Amino acid sequence: MPEYFPKVKKIKYEGPGSKNPFAFKHYNPKQKVMGKTMAEHLRFGVAYWHTFCGTGADPFGLPTYNRAYHHSDPMREAEMKLEAAFEFFTKLGVNYYCFHDFDIAPEGETLAESQKRLDHIVKLAKKLQNDTGVKLLWGTCNLFSHPRFMGGAATSPSPQVFAYAGAKVKKALEVTKYLGGEGYTFWGGREGYECLWNTDMGREFDHLGRFLHMAVDYKKEIKFKGQFYIEPKPCEPTKHQYDFDSASCYAFLQHYGLVDHLKLNIEANHATLAGHTLHHELAFAAAHGILGSVDANRGDELLGWDTDQFPTNIYETTMAMYLILKAGGFTTGGLNFDAKIRRQSTDPEDLFHAHIGAMDAFARGLKNAAKMIKDKALDKIVAQRYKGWDSKLGKDIEGGKVGFKELEAYTFEHGEPEVQSGRQEYIENVINEYIA
Ligand code: XUL
Ligand code: CO
């Protein structure tokens, strides 16, 4: 097999003092933190679509990257790309990857031809997985690039498009199962609208609910044991997407009786597009028992779109890891770098710098968060803030023992509530002491 990244050797942990750009300064896969290794906690994944299919093209400009696996025959390119991908995973030392069906194999003229191509590449992927020990974190299906999906897939006005989408997801589920995938993600792509005047919103929601039930049924039928995720995103490519944020996904899952079958795959840049933070989205998911996996990236504070940059902000990785650890850590999910290098980062080695930096940023977040938990840095402050709920009044309200009449009688007797400070600035100072 040719070497596609000849300038890079296996990336090792060299510790914080290292000046080697191709070494980890913080991510030490075997180092134990709160009883588990860093690798077990962080479960890093590489996103095939950005890292191996990204070209550097943007809406204004042509591709800028040259890669050793580019080839005039699309199937030969797919084979070489896969070999390059596994060389990359192994050199980087990540245990997982994620892909859409036609990231790894080019779509053919017909569904049958596409499936044949996919089968060929997936066999090769299985061999490379076995040779390297790299696993599939989750599989997914591209229901947004082809022109047939311009009006959505499950929410398309055409039942023929719905059928095509069902056929694609069926195959993607089979392939994910064949590769031992630990999960499967549904990202809406174009499940939303551009113009409300031509959209029957209620009907589109019902169709999306029906589609996901079909997926749940087929999952049972083929005995695929992986976890299903739905990935919220408020807009882009459509003006409004139905899986807007964690809260709207939760309402949707509940309404259609799907809440026991899907958890959330939360993406940092989608959170900010929705006017939230990653912290908010994780907190909502954790509070409702649907925190599944994370697409780790970041937006640009000054740009309003999904720039999908690699995460570098230690404050954010600390907050994220704090919530993830508090929620019990990842089980089937992980940190998938749904992120792309910039258009001018044209060298193949830039892919290594991007992932090394992001892995170190999350390793630092993990260590900081574990220290906060060990020191119980916030526990007392939060417990103090809610201590009233341990009183008789609090317990009676939470236990459903009192109603408005009792609350009125209590208030007549006790008058104005006690005032207590939220101590936000103090808490922010405490947290800053942990950002290392
Ligand atoms: C798009 C996005 C997708 C999903 C998988 O913004 O995040 O790549 O993660 O379809
Ligand atoms: Co994503």
Coordinates of C-alpha atoms and ligand atoms in Angstrom, one line a residue:
M1 CA 0.0 0.0 0.0
P2 CA 1.5 3.4 -0.9
E3 CA 2.0 6.0 1.9
Y4 CA -0.3 9.0 1.6
F5 CA 1.1 11.0 4.4
P6 CA 4.9 10.3 4.1
K7 CA 6.0 13.3 6.1
V8 CA 4.1 12.3 9.2
K9 CA 5.0 9.4 11.6
K10 CA 2.9 8.0 14.4
I11 CA 1.8 10.9 16.6
K12 CA 2.9 10.4 20.2
Y13 CA 2.3 12.0 23.5
E14 CA 5.3 14.1 24.5
G15 CA 3.8 16.2 27.2
P16 CA 3.2 20.0 27.7
G17 CA 6.9 21.0 27.3
S18 CA 7.2 19.5 23.8
K19 CA 7.7 21.8 20.8
N20 CA 7.1 19.0 18.3
P21 CA 4.2 20.1 16.1
F22 CA 3.4 16.4 15.4
A23 CA 3.1 15.4 19.0
F24 CA 0.3 15.6 21.6
K25 CA 1.0 17.9 24.5
H26 CA -2.1 16.9 26.5
Y27 CA -3.8 13.9 25.0
N28 CA -2.2 10.9 26.5
P29 CA -4.5 8.0 25.5
K30 CA -3.6 5.7 28.2
Q31 CA -3.6 8.2 31.1
K32 CA -6.3 7.5 33.6
V33 CA -8.7 10.3 34.5
M34 CA -11.6 9.5 37.0
G35 CA -11.0 5.8 36.6
K36 CA -11.0 5.6 32.8
T37 CA -8.3 6.3 30.2
M38 CA -8.5 9.5 28.2
A39 CA -9.1 7.4 25.0
E40 CA -12.1 5.7 26.7
H41 CA -13.5 9.1 27.9
L42 CA -13.1 11.0 24.7
R43 CA -13.8 8.4 22.0
F44 CA -12.5 10.6 19.2
G45 CA -13.8 10.2 15.7
V46 CA -12.7 11.6 12.3
A47 CA -15.4 12.8 9.9
Y48 CA -14.7 11.2 6.6
W49 CA -16.6 13.9 4.6
H50 CA -14.5 16.8 5.7
T51 CA -11.1 15.2 6.2
F52 CA -11.0 13.1 3.0
C53 CA -13.8 14.5 0.7
G54 CA -13.2 18.2 1.5
T55 CA -11.7 20.0 -1.5
G56 CA -11.2 23.5 -0.2
A57 CA -14.0 24.7 -2.5
D58 CA -16.4 27.4 -1.2
P59 CA -19.5 29.1 -2.7
F60 CA -17.2 31.6 -4.4
G61 CA -14.2 29.5 -5.4
L62 CA -12.9 26.3 -6.8
P63 CA -11.0 23.5 -4.9
T64 CA -7.6 24.3 -3.5
Y65 CA -6.4 20.9 -2.2
N66 CA -4.3 18.4 -4.1
R67 CA -4.3 14.9 -2.6
A68 CA -2.2 11.8 -3.5
Y69 CA -5.5 9.8 -3.8
H70 CA -7.1 12.0 -6.4
H71 CA -7.7 9.9 -9.5
S72 CA -9.6 10.2 -12.8
D73 CA -11.5 6.9 -12.0
P74 CA -13.9 7.6 -9.2
M75 CA -13.9 4.0 -7.9
R76 CA -10.1 3.9 -7.9
E77 CA -10.1 7.2 -6.0
A78 CA -12.6 5.8 -3.5
E79 CA -10.3 2.9 -2.8
M80 CA -7.2 5.0 -2.4
K81 CA -9.0 7.5 -0.3
L82 CA -10.0 4.7 2.1
E83 CA -6.4 3.5 2.4
A84 CA -5.3 7.1 3.0
A85 CA -8.0 7.4 5.7
F86 CA -6.9 4.4 7.6
E87 CA -3.3 5.5 7.4
F88 CA -4.4 8.8 8.8
F89 CA -6.5 7.2 11.7
T90 CA -3.6 5.0 12.6
K91 CA -1.0 7.6 12.6
L92 CA -3.2 10.0 14.6
G93 CA -4.2 7.3 17.0
V94 CA -8.0 7.8 16.8
N95 CA -10.2 4.8 17.4
Y96 CA -13.2 5.9 15.4
Y97 CA -14.5 7.4 12.2
C98 CA -17.9 8.4 10.8
F99 CA -19.1 8.5 7.2
H100 CA -22.1 9.1 4.9
D101 CA -22.8 6.4 2.4
F102 CA -21.5 8.3 -0.6
D103 CA -18.5 9.9 1.2
I104 CA -16.8 6.5 0.9
A105 CA -18.2 5.4 -2.5
P106 CA -19.3 7.6 -5.4
E107 CA -23.0 7.5 -6.2
G108 CA -23.8 5.6 -9.5
E109 CA -26.4 6.3 -12.2
T110 CA -29.0 4.1 -10.5
L111 CA -29.8 3.0 -7.0
A112 CA -28.6 -0.6 -7.9
E113 CA -25.3 0.7 -9.3
S114 CA -24.8 2.9 -6.2
Q115 CA -25.4 0.0 -3.9
K116 CA -23.0 -2.2 -5.8
R117 CA -20.3 0.5 -5.5
L118 CA -20.9 0.9 -1.9
D119 CA -20.7 -2.9 -1.3
H120 CA -17.3 -3.0 -2.9
I121 CA -15.9 -0.2 -0.8
V122 CA -17.5 -1.3 2.4
K123 CA -15.8 -4.7 2.1
L124 CA -12.5 -2.9 1.8
A125 CA -13.4 -0.8 4.9
K126 CA -14.2 -3.9 6.9
K127 CA -10.8 -5.3 6.0
L128 CA -9.0 -2.1 7.0
Q129 CA -11.0 -1.9 10.2
N130 CA -9.9 -5.5 11.1
D131 CA -6.3 -4.8 10.2
T132 CA -6.1 -1.5 12.2
G133 CA -8.7 -1.9 15.0
V134 CA -10.3 1.4 14.0
K135 CA -14.1 1.3 14.5
L136 CA -17.1 3.0 13.1
L137 CA -18.6 5.4 15.7
W138 CA -21.7 6.0 13.5
G139 CA -22.8 5.7 10.0
T140 CA -25.2 8.0 8.1
C141 CA -26.7 8.7 4.8
N142 CA -26.5 11.7 2.5
L143 CA -30.0 12.8 1.8
F144 CA -29.2 16.4 0.8
S145 CA -26.5 16.6 -2.0
H146 CA -28.3 15.1 -5.0
P147 CA -30.8 17.4 -6.8
R148 CA -33.6 14.9 -6.1
F149 CA -33.4 16.0 -2.5
M150 CA -33.8 19.7 -3.2
G151 CA -37.2 19.8 -1.5
G152 CA -36.1 17.6 1.4
A153 CA -36.0 13.8 1.8
A154 CA -38.6 12.5 4.3
T155 CA -40.2 15.9 4.1
S156 CA -40.1 16.2 0.4
P157 CA -43.5 17.1 -1.3
S158 CA -42.9 13.9 -3.4
P159 CA -43.6 10.4 -2.1
Q160 CA -41.1 9.1 -4.7
V161 CA -38.4 11.1 -3.1
F162 CA -39.5 9.8 0.3
A163 CA -39.2 6.3 -1.2
Y164 CA -35.7 6.9 -2.6
A165 CA -34.6 8.3 0.8
G166 CA -36.0 5.2 2.5
A167 CA -34.1 2.9 0.1
K168 CA -30.9 4.8 0.9
V169 CA -31.3 4.7 4.6
K170 CA -32.2 1.0 4.5
K171 CA -28.9 0.3 2.7
A172 CA -26.9 2.7 5.0
L173 CA -28.3 0.8 8.1
E174 CA -27.3 -2.5 6.6
V175 CA -23.8 -1.2 5.9
T176 CA -23.4 0.4 9.3
K177 CA -24.4 -2.9 10.9
Y178 CA -22.0 -4.9 8.7
L179 CA -19.2 -2.6 9.8
G180 CA -20.1 -3.0 13.5
G181 CA -21.1 0.7 13.8
E182 CA -21.9 1.8 17.3
G183 CA -24.5 4.2 16.2
Y184 CA -26.4 5.8 13.3
T185 CA -27.1 9.5 12.9
F186 CA -30.0 11.3 11.2
W187 CA -29.2 14.8 10.2
G188 CA -32.0 16.4 8.4
G189 CA -30.0 18.1 5.6
R190 CA -33.0 19.7 3.9
E191 CA -35.8 18.6 6.2
G192 CA -37.2 22.1 6.5
Y193 CA -38.5 24.8 4.3
E194 CA -37.4 27.7 2.1
C195 CA -40.9 29.3 1.7
L196 CA -43.9 28.7 4.0
W197 CA -46.4 29.7 1.2
N198 CA -45.8 26.4 -0.6
T199 CA -45.2 24.2 2.4
D200 CA -47.7 22.0 4.3
M201 CA -45.7 22.0 7.6
G202 CA -48.0 19.6 9.5
R203 CA -47.9 17.0 6.8
E204 CA -44.1 17.3 6.5
F205 CA -43.6 16.7 10.2
D206 CA -45.9 13.7 10.0
H207 CA -43.8 12.3 7.2
L208 CA -40.6 12.8 9.1
G209 CA -42.1 11.0 12.1
R210 CA -43.3 8.1 9.8
F211 CA -39.8 7.9 8.2
L212 CA -38.0 7.6 11.5
H213 CA -40.5 4.9 12.6
M214 CA -39.7 2.9 9.5
A215 CA -36.0 3.2 10.4
V216 CA -36.7 2.0 14.0
D217 CA -38.7 -0.9 12.6
Y218 CA -36.0 -1.9 10.1
K219 CA -33.3 -1.6 12.8
K220 CA -35.3 -4.2 14.8
E221 CA -35.8 -6.4 11.8
I222 CA -32.1 -6.6 10.9
K223 CA -31.1 -6.7 14.6
F224 CA -28.9 -3.6 14.4
K225 CA -27.9 -2.8 18.0
G226 CA -26.3 0.6 17.5
Q227 CA -27.8 3.8 19.0
F228 CA -29.8 6.1 16.8
Y229 CA -29.1 9.8 17.0
I230 CA -30.8 12.9 15.6
E231 CA -28.6 15.9 15.0
P232 CA -30.2 19.3 15.6
K233 CA -29.4 22.2 13.3
P234 CA -31.6 25.3 12.9
C235 CA -30.9 26.3 9.3
E236 CA -28.4 25.9 6.4
P237 CA -28.9 24.7 3.8
T238 CA -32.6 25.5 4.2
K239 CA -33.9 28.7 5.8
H240 CA -35.5 26.8 8.6
Q241 CA -34.9 23.2 9.6
Y242 CA -37.4 21.2 11.7
D243 CA -34.7 19.7 13.9
F244 CA -33.9 23.2 15.0
D245 CA -32.2 22.6 18.4
S246 CA -32.2 20.1 21.2
A247 CA -35.5 21.3 22.6
S248 CA -37.4 21.2 19.3
C249 CA -35.9 17.7 18.6
Y250 CA -37.1 16.6 22.0
A251 CA -40.6 17.9 21.4
F252 CA -40.7 16.2 18.0
L253 CA -39.4 12.8 19.3
Q254 CA -42.0 12.9 22.1
H255 CA -44.9 13.9 19.8
Y256 CA -44.2 11.0 17.4
G257 CA -43.4 8.4 20.1
L258 CA -39.7 8.2 19.2
V259 CA -38.1 9.4 22.4
D260 CA -37.1 5.9 23.5
H261 CA -35.4 5.2 20.1
L262 CA -33.2 8.3 19.4
K263 CA -30.7 10.3 21.4
L264 CA -29.1 13.6 20.3
N265 CA -25.9 14.1 18.4
I266 CA -25.1 17.7 19.4
E267 CA -22.9 19.9 17.2
A268 CA -21.2 22.9 18.6
N269 CA -21.5 25.1 15.5
H270 CA -25.2 24.1 15.1
A271 CA -25.8 25.2 18.7
T272 CA -24.4 28.7 18.0
L273 CA -26.3 28.9 14.8
A274 CA -29.5 28.3 16.9
G275 CA -28.5 31.2 19.2
H276 CA -27.4 28.9 21.9
T277 CA -24.1 27.6 23.1
L278 CA -22.8 24.0 23.1
H279 CA -23.0 24.2 26.9
H280 CA -26.7 25.0 26.6
E281 CA -27.5 22.2 24.2
L282 CA -25.6 19.6 26.2
A283 CA -27.3 20.8 29.4
F284 CA -30.7 20.5 27.8
A285 CA -30.0 17.0 26.5
A286 CA -28.5 15.8 29.8
A287 CA -31.5 17.2 31.7
H288 CA -33.8 15.2 29.5
G289 CA -31.8 12.0 29.3
I290 CA -31.1 12.2 25.6
L291 CA -27.4 13.1 25.5
G292 CA -25.9 10.7 23.0
S293 CA -22.9 12.0 21.0
V294 CA -21.1 15.2 20.0
D295 CA -20.0 16.7 16.7
A296 CA -17.0 18.6 18.0
N297 CA -16.2 21.8 16.1
R298 CA -16.7 25.6 16.4
G299 CA -18.1 28.5 14.5
D300 CA -16.5 31.9 14.0
E301 CA -17.8 34.6 16.4
L302 CA -18.0 37.1 13.6
L303 CA -19.5 34.9 10.9
G304 CA -23.1 33.8 11.0
W305 CA -22.7 30.4 9.2
D306 CA -21.6 26.9 9.8
T307 CA -17.9 27.4 9.4
D308 CA -17.1 24.0 11.0
Q309 CA -13.7 25.0 12.4
F310 CA -11.7 22.7 14.6
P311 CA -12.3 23.3 18.3
T312 CA -9.5 25.1 20.1
N313 CA -11.2 27.0 22.9
I314 CA -10.2 25.4 26.3
Y315 CA -13.0 27.2 28.2
E316 CA -15.6 25.6 25.9
T317 CA -14.0 22.1 25.9
T318 CA -13.9 22.4 29.7
M319 CA -17.6 23.3 30.0
A320 CA -18.5 20.5 27.5
M321 CA -16.5 17.8 29.3
Y322 CA -17.8 19.0 32.7
L323 CA -21.4 18.4 31.5
I324 CA -20.5 15.1 29.7
L325 CA -18.7 13.8 32.8
K326 CA -21.6 14.9 35.1
A327 CA -24.0 13.1 32.8
G328 CA -22.0 9.9 33.3
G329 CA -19.7 10.1 30.2
F330 CA -20.2 8.7 26.7
T331 CA -21.5 5.2 26.3
T332 CA -22.1 4.7 22.6
G333 CA -21.3 8.2 21.5
G334 CA -18.0 10.1 21.2
L335 CA -16.4 13.3 20.0
N336 CA -16.6 13.3 16.2
F337 CA -14.6 16.1 14.6
D338 CA -17.2 17.4 12.2
A339 CA -14.7 20.1 11.2
K340 CA -12.8 21.2 8.2
I341 CA -9.5 22.8 7.7
R342 CA -9.5 26.2 6.1
R343 CA -9.4 26.8 2.3
Q344 CA -5.8 28.0 2.5
S345 CA -4.6 25.1 4.6
T346 CA -3.6 23.2 1.5
D347 CA -1.0 20.7 2.8
P348 CA -2.1 17.2 3.8
E349 CA -0.1 17.7 7.1
D350 CA -2.6 20.5 8.0
L351 CA -5.1 17.8 8.6
F352 CA -2.8 16.4 11.3
H353 CA -2.2 19.9 12.9
A354 CA -6.0 20.4 13.0
H355 CA -6.8 17.1 14.7
I356 CA -3.8 17.2 17.1
G357 CA -4.9 20.6 18.3
A358 CA -8.5 19.6 18.7
M359 CA -7.6 16.4 20.6
D360 CA -5.3 18.3 22.9
A361 CA -8.0 20.9 23.5
F362 CA -10.5 18.2 24.6
A363 CA -7.8 16.4 26.7
R364 CA -7.3 19.7 28.5
G365 CA -11.0 20.2 28.9
L366 CA -11.3 16.7 30.3
K367 CA -8.5 17.2 32.8
N368 CA -9.9 20.6 33.9
A369 CA -13.4 19.2 34.2
A370 CA -12.3 16.2 36.2
K371 CA -10.4 18.5 38.6
M372 CA -13.5 20.6 39.1
I373 CA -15.5 17.5 39.8
K374 CA -12.9 16.1 42.2
D375 CA -12.7 19.4 44.1
K376 CA -16.5 19.7 44.1
A377 CA -15.8 23.2 42.8
L378 CA -19.4 24.1 42.1
D379 CA -21.3 21.5 44.1
K380 CA -21.6 23.6 47.3
I381 CA -22.5 26.8 45.5
V382 CA -25.3 25.1 43.5
A383 CA -26.5 23.1 46.5
Q384 CA -26.7 26.3 48.6
R385 CA -28.6 28.0 45.8
Y386 CA -31.3 25.3 45.8
K387 CA -31.3 24.5 49.6
G388 CA -34.8 25.9 50.1
W389 CA -36.1 22.9 48.2
D390 CA -34.9 20.7 51.0
S391 CA -37.2 22.5 53.4
K392 CA -40.7 21.4 54.2
L393 CA -42.2 23.8 51.7
G394 CA -39.8 22.7 48.9
K395 CA -40.5 19.0 49.6
D396 CA -44.2 19.5 49.7
I397 CA -44.2 21.3 46.3
E398 CA -41.9 18.8 44.7
G399 CA -43.9 15.9 46.2
G400 CA -47.1 17.3 44.8
K401 CA -48.6 17.6 48.3
V402 CA -49.7 21.3 48.0
G403 CA -51.6 23.5 45.6
F404 CA -52.2 27.2 45.1
K405 CA -54.3 27.5 48.3
E406 CA -51.5 26.2 50.5
L407 CA -49.0 28.4 48.7
E408 CA -51.2 31.4 49.4
A409 CA -51.6 30.5 53.1
Y410 CA -47.8 30.0 53.3
T411 CA -47.1 33.4 51.7
F412 CA -49.6 35.1 54.0
E413 CA -47.7 33.7 57.0
H414 CA -44.1 34.2 55.8
G415 CA -44.3 37.3 53.6
E416 CA -41.5 38.2 51.2
P417 CA -39.1 35.5 50.1
E418 CA -35.4 35.7 51.4
V419 CA -33.0 37.2 48.9
Q420 CA -29.9 35.3 48.0
S421 CA -27.1 36.2 45.5
G422 CA -26.6 34.1 42.4
R423 CA -22.8 34.8 42.8
Q424 CA -22.2 34.6 39.1
E425 CA -19.0 36.7 39.1
Y426 CA -17.5 34.7 41.9
I427 CA -18.4 31.4 40.1
E428 CA -16.7 32.7 36.9
N429 CA -13.6 33.5 38.9
V430 CA -13.6 30.0 40.4
I431 CA -13.9 28.4 36.9
N432 CA -11.1 30.5 35.5
E433 CA -8.8 29.0 38.1
Y434 CA -9.4 25.6 36.5
I435 CA -8.8 26.6 32.9
A436 CA -5.4 25.2 32.3
Ligands
XUL1 C1 -24.0 19.3 8.6 C2 -23.6 18.2 9.5 C3 -23.5 16.9 8.9 C4 -24.0 15.8 9.9 C5 -24.0 14.4 9.3 O1 -24.0 20.6 9.1 O2 -23.2 18.5 10.6 O3 -22.3 16.6 8.4 O4 -23.1 15.7 11.0 O5 -24.8 14.4 8.2
CO2 CO -22.5 17.3 12.2

